[in-house]
C-alpha positions in Angstrom: 212.2 65.5 147.5 214.9 62.8 147.2 218.2 63.5 145.4 218.6 60.1 143.7 221.8 61.2 142.0 223.5 62.1 145.3 225.1 59.1 146.9 226.3 59.3 150.5 229.6 57.7 151.4 229.8 56.2 154.8 232.7 54.4 156.5 232.2 50.7 157.3 231.9 51.5 161.0 228.8 53.5 160.3 227.2 50.7 158.3 227.9 48.3 161.1 226.5 50.7 163.6 223.3 51.2 161.7 222.7 47.5 161.5 223.1 47.3 165.2 220.8 50.3 165.8 218.1 48.6 163.6 218.2 45.6 165.8 218.0 47.6 169.0 215.2 50.0 167.8 213.0 47.6 166.0 210.4 49.5 164.0 211.0 52.9 165.6 211.6 55.4 162.7 215.2 56.7 162.8 217.1 59.0 160.4 220.7 60.1 160.1 220.6 63.9 159.9 222.7 67.0 160.2 226.4 67.4 159.9 227.1 63.7 159.5 225.0 63.5 156.3 226.6 66.6 155.0 230.1 65.1 155.6 229.0 61.8 154.0 227.9 63.8 151.0 231.3 65.7 150.9 233.3 62.5 151.5 234.7 64.0 154.7 235.7 62.3 158.0 232.8 61.5 160.3 233.2 61.5 164.1 229.8 62.8 165.3 226.4 61.4 164.2 223.0 62.9 164.8 220.0 60.6 164.8 216.4 62.0 164.6 213.9 59.6 166.2 210.1 59.5 165.7 209.6 58.3 169.2 211.4 58.2 172.6 214.9 59.2 171.8 216.0 59.1 175.4 214.9 55.5 175.8 216.7 54.5 172.6 219.9 56.2 173.7 219.8 54.3 177.0 219.2 51.0 175.2 222.2 51.7 172.9 224.5 52.7 175.7 223.5 49.5 177.6 224.1 47.4 174.5 227.5 48.8 173.8 228.3 49.3 177.5 229.1 52.9 176.6 228.9 56.1 178.6 225.9 58.4 177.9 224.1 61.4 179.4 220.9 63.4 178.8 221.6 66.7 177.2 218.1 68.1 177.1 215.3 66.3 179.0 212.6 68.7 177.6 213.5 68.2 174.0 214.5 64.6 174.4 218.2 64.8 173.5 220.8 62.4 174.7 224.4 61.6 173.8 226.2 58.2 173.7 230.0 57.8 173.5 231.0 54.8 171.4 234.7 53.8 171.4 236.4 51.3 169.2 239.8 50.8 167.5 239.1 53.7 165.2 238.5 56.1 168.1 235.4 57.7 169.7 232.3 58.4 167.8 229.5 60.6 169.4 225.9 59.6 168.8 223.3 62.2 169.5 219.7 61.0 169.7 216.9 63.5 169.5 213.2 63.4 169.2 211.7 65.0 166.0 211.6 68.7 166.3 208.1 68.7 164.7 205.5 66.3 163.8 207.6 64.6 161.1 211.0 64.4 159.5 210.3 67.3 157.1 209.3 69.6 160.0 212.4 68.5 161.8 214.7 69.4 158.9 212.9 72.8 158.3 213.6 73.7 161.9 217.4 73.3 161.5 219.9 76.0 160.8 221.3 75.7 157.2 220.2 73.7 154.2 223.5 71.8 154.0 222.7 70.6 157.6 219.1 69.7 156.8 219.7 66.5 154.8 218.9 63.0 156.0 219.2 59.3 155.3 216.7 56.6 156.4 218.3 54.3 158.9 215.7 51.6 158.0 216.5 52.0 154.3 219.5 52.6 152.1 221.7 55.0 154.1 223.6 55.9 150.9 220.4 57.5 149.5 219.9 61.1 150.3 216.7 62.8 151.4 217.1 66.5 150.6 213.9 68.5 150.8 215.6 71.9 151.2 218.1 71.4 148.4 221.1 71.4 150.7 223.2 69.4 148.2 222.5 71.9 145.5 223.6 74.7 147.8 226.8 72.8 148.6 227.5 72.3 144.9 226.9 76.1 144.3 229.1 76.8 147.4 226.3 78.8 149.1 225.4 78.8 152.8 221.6 79.3 153.1 219.4 79.3 156.2 216.6 76.8 156.3 213.8 79.3 156.9 213.4 83.0 157.5 213.1 82.4 161.2 216.2 80.1 161.5 218.6 82.7 162.9 216.1 84.4 165.0 215.1 81.1 166.6 218.6 80.6 167.9 220.9 83.6 167.6 224.1 81.5 168.0 223.4 80.5 164.4 224.6 84.0 163.4 228.1 83.1 164.6 227.8 79.5 163.3 226.9 80.8 159.8 230.2 82.7 159.7 232.2 79.8 161.1 230.7 77.2 158.7 231.0 79.5 155.7 234.8 79.7 156.4 235.1 76.0 157.2 233.4 74.9 154.0 234.5 77.8 151.8 230.9 78.9 151.1 229.5 82.3 150.3 226.7 83.4 152.8 223.5 83.9 150.8 222.4 87.6 150.9 219.1 86.8 152.8 221.1 84.7 155.4 223.7 87.5 155.7 220.9 90.0 156.3 219.5 87.8 159.0 222.9 87.4 160.6 223.3 91.2 160.7 219.8 91.9 162.1 220.1 89.2 164.8 223.7 89.9 165.8 222.8 92.0 168.9 220.7 89.1 170.2 223.9 87.1 170.6 224.1 88.7 174.0 221.0 86.7 175.0 223.0 83.5 174.2 225.0 81.9 176.9 228.7 82.9 176.8 229.7 79.2 176.9 228.0 78.6 173.5 229.6 81.8 172.0 233.0 80.7 173.3 232.6 77.2 171.8 231.6 78.5 168.4 234.5 81.0 168.5 237.0 78.4 169.4 235.8 76.2 166.5 236.5 79.1 164.2 240.0 79.5 165.7 240.6 75.8 164.9 240.1 76.4 161.2 243.0 77.2 158.8 241.7 80.7 158.0 240.3 82.2 161.2 241.2 85.7 160.1 238.7 85.4 157.3 236.1 84.6 159.8 237.0 87.6 162.0 236.7 89.9 158.9 233.2 88.6 158.1 232.2 88.9 161.8 233.3 92.5 161.8 231.5 93.2 158.5 228.2 91.6 159.7 228.3 93.2 163.2 228.9 90.0 165.0 232.4 90.8 166.3 231.1 93.7 168.3 228.9 91.2 170.3 231.5 88.5 170.6 234.8 90.4 171.1 234.0 94.1 171.6 237.6 95.2 172.2 238.8 93.6 169.0 235.9 95.1 167.1 237.0 98.5 168.4 240.3 98.1 166.6 238.4 98.0 163.3 237.0 101.5 164.0 240.3 103.2 164.5 241.6 105.6 161.9 244.4 104.2 159.7 247.9 105.0 160.7 250.2 106.9 158.2 250.5 105.5 154.7 252.6 102.4 154.5 251.8 101.2 158.0 249.1 98.9 159.3 246.3 100.0 161.6 245.7 98.0 164.7 242.8 96.0 163.0 244.7 94.9 159.9 247.7 94.2 162.1 245.6 91.9 164.4 244.3 90.0 161.3 247.8 89.6 159.9 249.1 88.2 163.2 246.2 85.8 163.4 247.0 84.6 159.9 250.6 84.1 160.7 249.9 82.4 164.0 247.6 79.9 162.2 250.3 79.3 159.6 252.9 78.7 162.3 250.6 76.2 164.1 249.9 74.4 160.8 253.7 74.2 160.1 254.2 72.6 163.5 251.3 70.2 163.2 251.2 66.7 161.7 249.2 68.2 158.8 252.2 70.0 157.4 252.9 69.4 153.7 255.9 70.2 151.6 254.2 73.5 150.6 253.4 74.6 154.1 256.7 76.3 154.7 257.8 76.9 151.2 258.2 80.7 151.7 261.5 81.9 153.2 260.2 83.5 156.3 258.1 80.5 157.6 260.6 78.0 156.2 263.4 79.4 158.3 261.3 79.2 161.5 260.0 75.8 160.8 263.5 74.4 160.1 264.5 75.5 163.6 261.3 74.5 165.3 261.6 71.0 163.9 264.1 70.2 166.6 261.2 70.5 169.1 258.3 69.6 166.9 257.1 66.6 168.9 257.2 68.5 172.1 255.4 71.5 170.6 252.7 69.2 169.0 252.0 67.7 172.4 251.7 71.1 174.0 249.4 72.5 171.3 247.1 69.5 171.6 246.6 70.0 175.3 242.8 70.1 175.9 241.0 72.4 178.2 237.3 72.2 179.1 234.8 71.0 176.4 237.5 70.0 173.9 239.2 73.4 173.5 242.9 72.9 172.4 245.8 75.0 173.5 246.5 75.9 169.8 243.1 77.7 169.7 244.0 79.7 172.7 247.1 80.9 170.9 244.9 82.1 168.0 242.8 84.0 170.5 246.0 85.6 171.9 247.0 86.6 168.4 243.6 88.3 167.9 243.8 90.3 171.1 247.5 91.0 171.2 247.2 94.6 170.1 244.8 95.7 172.9 245.4 97.9 175.8 242.9 98.7 178.6 241.0 101.1 176.4 241.0 98.9 173.2 243.6 100.9 171.4 246.9 99.5 170.1 249.3 98.2 172.8 252.7 96.8 173.1 252.1 93.7 175.2 252.4 95.4 178.6 250.5 94.9 181.8 247.5 96.8 180.5 247.0 94.4 177.6 247.5 91.5 180.0 244.6 93.0 182.0 242.5 93.2 178.8 243.3 89.5 178.2 242.0 88.7 181.6 238.7 90.5 180.8 238.3 88.7 177.5 238.9 85.4 179.3 236.2 86.2 181.9 233.7 87.3 179.2 234.3 84.0 177.3 234.0 82.0 180.5 237.5 80.4 180.0 238.9 78.2 182.7 241.2 79.7 185.3 244.1 78.0 183.6 243.2 79.3 180.2 242.7 82.8 181.6 246.1 82.7 183.4 247.9 81.4 180.3 246.2 84.0 178.0 247.2 86.9 180.2 250.7 85.4 180.5 251.2 85.2 176.8 249.9 88.7 176.1 251.9 90.2 179.0 255.3 88.7 177.9 255.5 88.2 174.2 256.7 91.7 173.4 260.0 91.5 175.2 261.0 88.7 172.8 260.2 91.0 169.9 262.0 94.0 171.3 265.0 92.6 173.3 267.8 91.8 170.8 270.3 90.2 173.1 269.7 87.7 175.9 272.4 86.8 178.5 272.2 83.5 180.4 270.8 85.4 183.4 268.1 86.9 181.1 267.1 83.5 179.9 267.1 82.0 183.3 264.8 84.8 184.7 262.5 84.5 181.6 262.0 80.8 181.9 262.0 80.7 185.7 259.2 83.3 185.8 257.1 81.9 182.9 257.9 78.2 182.8 256.5 76.5 179.7 254.3 79.6 179.2 257.4 81.1 177.7 257.0 78.8 174.7 253.6 80.4 173.9 255.1 83.9 174.2 257.8 82.9 171.7 255.2 81.6 169.2 253.1 84.8 169.5 256.2 86.9 169.2 257.1 85.1 165.9 253.6 85.6 164.6 253.8 89.3 165.5 257.2 89.8 163.8 255.8 88.2 160.6 252.4 89.8 160.7 253.2 93.3 161.7 256.1 93.6 159.2 254.1 92.1 156.3 255.8 92.5 153.0 258.2 94.9 154.6 259.9 92.2 156.6 263.7 92.6 156.4 265.5 89.3 156.0 268.3 90.2 158.4 265.8 91.2 161.1 263.9 87.9 160.7 267.1 85.8 160.8 268.1 87.5 164.1 264.7 86.9 165.6 264.7 83.2 164.6 268.2 82.8 166.1 266.9 84.5 169.3 263.8 82.3 169.5 265.9 79.1 168.8 268.4 80.0 171.5 265.6 80.5 174.0 263.9 77.2 173.1 267.2 75.3 173.2 267.8 76.6 176.7 264.4 75.3 177.8 264.5 71.9 176.1 268.2 71.1 176.3 269.6 73.1 179.3 266.7 72.9 181.7 268.5 71.6 184.8 271.6 73.7 184.0 270.0 77.1 183.3 266.2 77.1 183.7 265.7 75.2 187.0 269.0 74.0 188.5 268.6 71.6 191.5 269.2 73.7 194.6 272.6 73.3 196.3 271.3 74.8 199.6 267.8 75.1 201.1 266.3 77.7 203.3 267.4 76.1 206.5 271.0 75.9 205.3 270.9 79.7 204.6 269.4 80.4 208.0 272.2 78.4 209.8 275.0 80.0 207.7 273.7 83.5 208.3 272.3 83.0 211.8 269.0 84.5 210.9 265.3 83.6 211.3 263.0 82.6 208.4 261.9 85.6 206.4 262.3 87.6 203.1 266.1 87.8 203.4 266.3 84.0 203.2 264.2 84.0 200.0 266.3 86.8 198.5 269.5 84.8 199.2 268.0 81.6 197.7 267.2 83.6 194.5 270.8 84.9 194.3 272.1 81.4 194.8 269.8 80.0 192.1 270.8 82.7 189.6 274.5 82.3 190.4 274.1 78.6 189.8 272.2 79.1 186.5 275.0 81.4 185.2 277.8 79.0 186.2 279.2 81.2 189.1 278.8 78.3 191.6 278.7 74.6 190.9 279.0 72.8 194.2 277.7 72.9 197.8 281.0 74.3 199.1 280.9 77.1 196.5 277.3 77.9 197.5 278.3 78.1 201.1 281.2 80.4 200.3 278.8 82.6 198.2 276.4 83.0 201.1 279.1 83.8 203.6 280.7 86.4 201.3 277.3 88.1 201.2 277.7 89.2 204.8 281.2 90.6 204.5 
């Protein structure tokens, strides 16, 4: 049926695009479908557009890429799916062309995941008019996530995880029948490629309330299939009254990490840091906000941002090698490496994740930091120390909860600020001072051959320089010569 009262709202660039597509495709039936139609109904931003084609979708995608001189590639030869990357002053928009999944548009829509993603608009007609045979608009109005058919989740088990992610993203309640299917199909997620699981999980971590998604994942049996060590935390017995168990602690730290990331981001509003605890931290981080934003926006493979890796770190921070609560030691760093391998993260992501987990706790537990302590911290971790500080802040806030003592928090904020100030404002003085002598200089002064003693002396020189004990080449030479007396 058509929902004549529901009007889709498209940006001008989409109207211009559709006009061009009609010229290229001629009489070939084409329909806007999926998430773009949902977003047009919700008046949300649109960056990806799916186009269902009653015909040769691969040929049409090639024609469009040639017309726009745009990059494109075939995503699925068998199903006839191709992607075109269009760039203009407004940014990049992704066009996915796909052959009908069935004999007609209705069959195509019924074969999709959820009703809100099974709405369409005729590219050859009025694209503001909604075609909605499965009542997706009504489900959106009623804030319900409903599967398109009883076989929807079974046909593609990744939809079990996607149901949870989109229910959080759009603040929807999962329909009981859909929730039952998610639970019954959860184990079949293991038949899905780890890359697809990883990408859905990181999309969840990009949302404002990822902890809510983790709770639903655990409730519906999905977390056990996606992050088994984290799911094990939920099975632990509660600790003594008044304290958190490892699972509730992990969720609280995830919530606080997401709040910190939001406060750093360009999306921060006046209310973001209204509370005292976050407000004090944000006020200090503002000195480095531009640098932090650039770091958090760093992109790994397939569009995963560094900020999402920090949310994953928050979720697994409490693990040791057996899945029980840990304190950020080498065992939990090893667990982080195993999670990275299971999720097929890049080597860089895996290294950074293990580094964050293995080092954040010292910032929480160590109350005083000498100049030498700071030098050794930053020299060993480099900019990875920034991530450890952010996770430490989330842990102090999340693990203390309502029991956070103002004095303790102020001391932590001062400690974190001092560390960041050293990295950003005293880099060449404390973090990585330019060497006054090289290895050959040390060999000549000591009359020794290359080897470990030379490296140890260079380390002593660097640390002496970082702490202000030596400031010139002559002082460095005297320092080396004194070492043999």
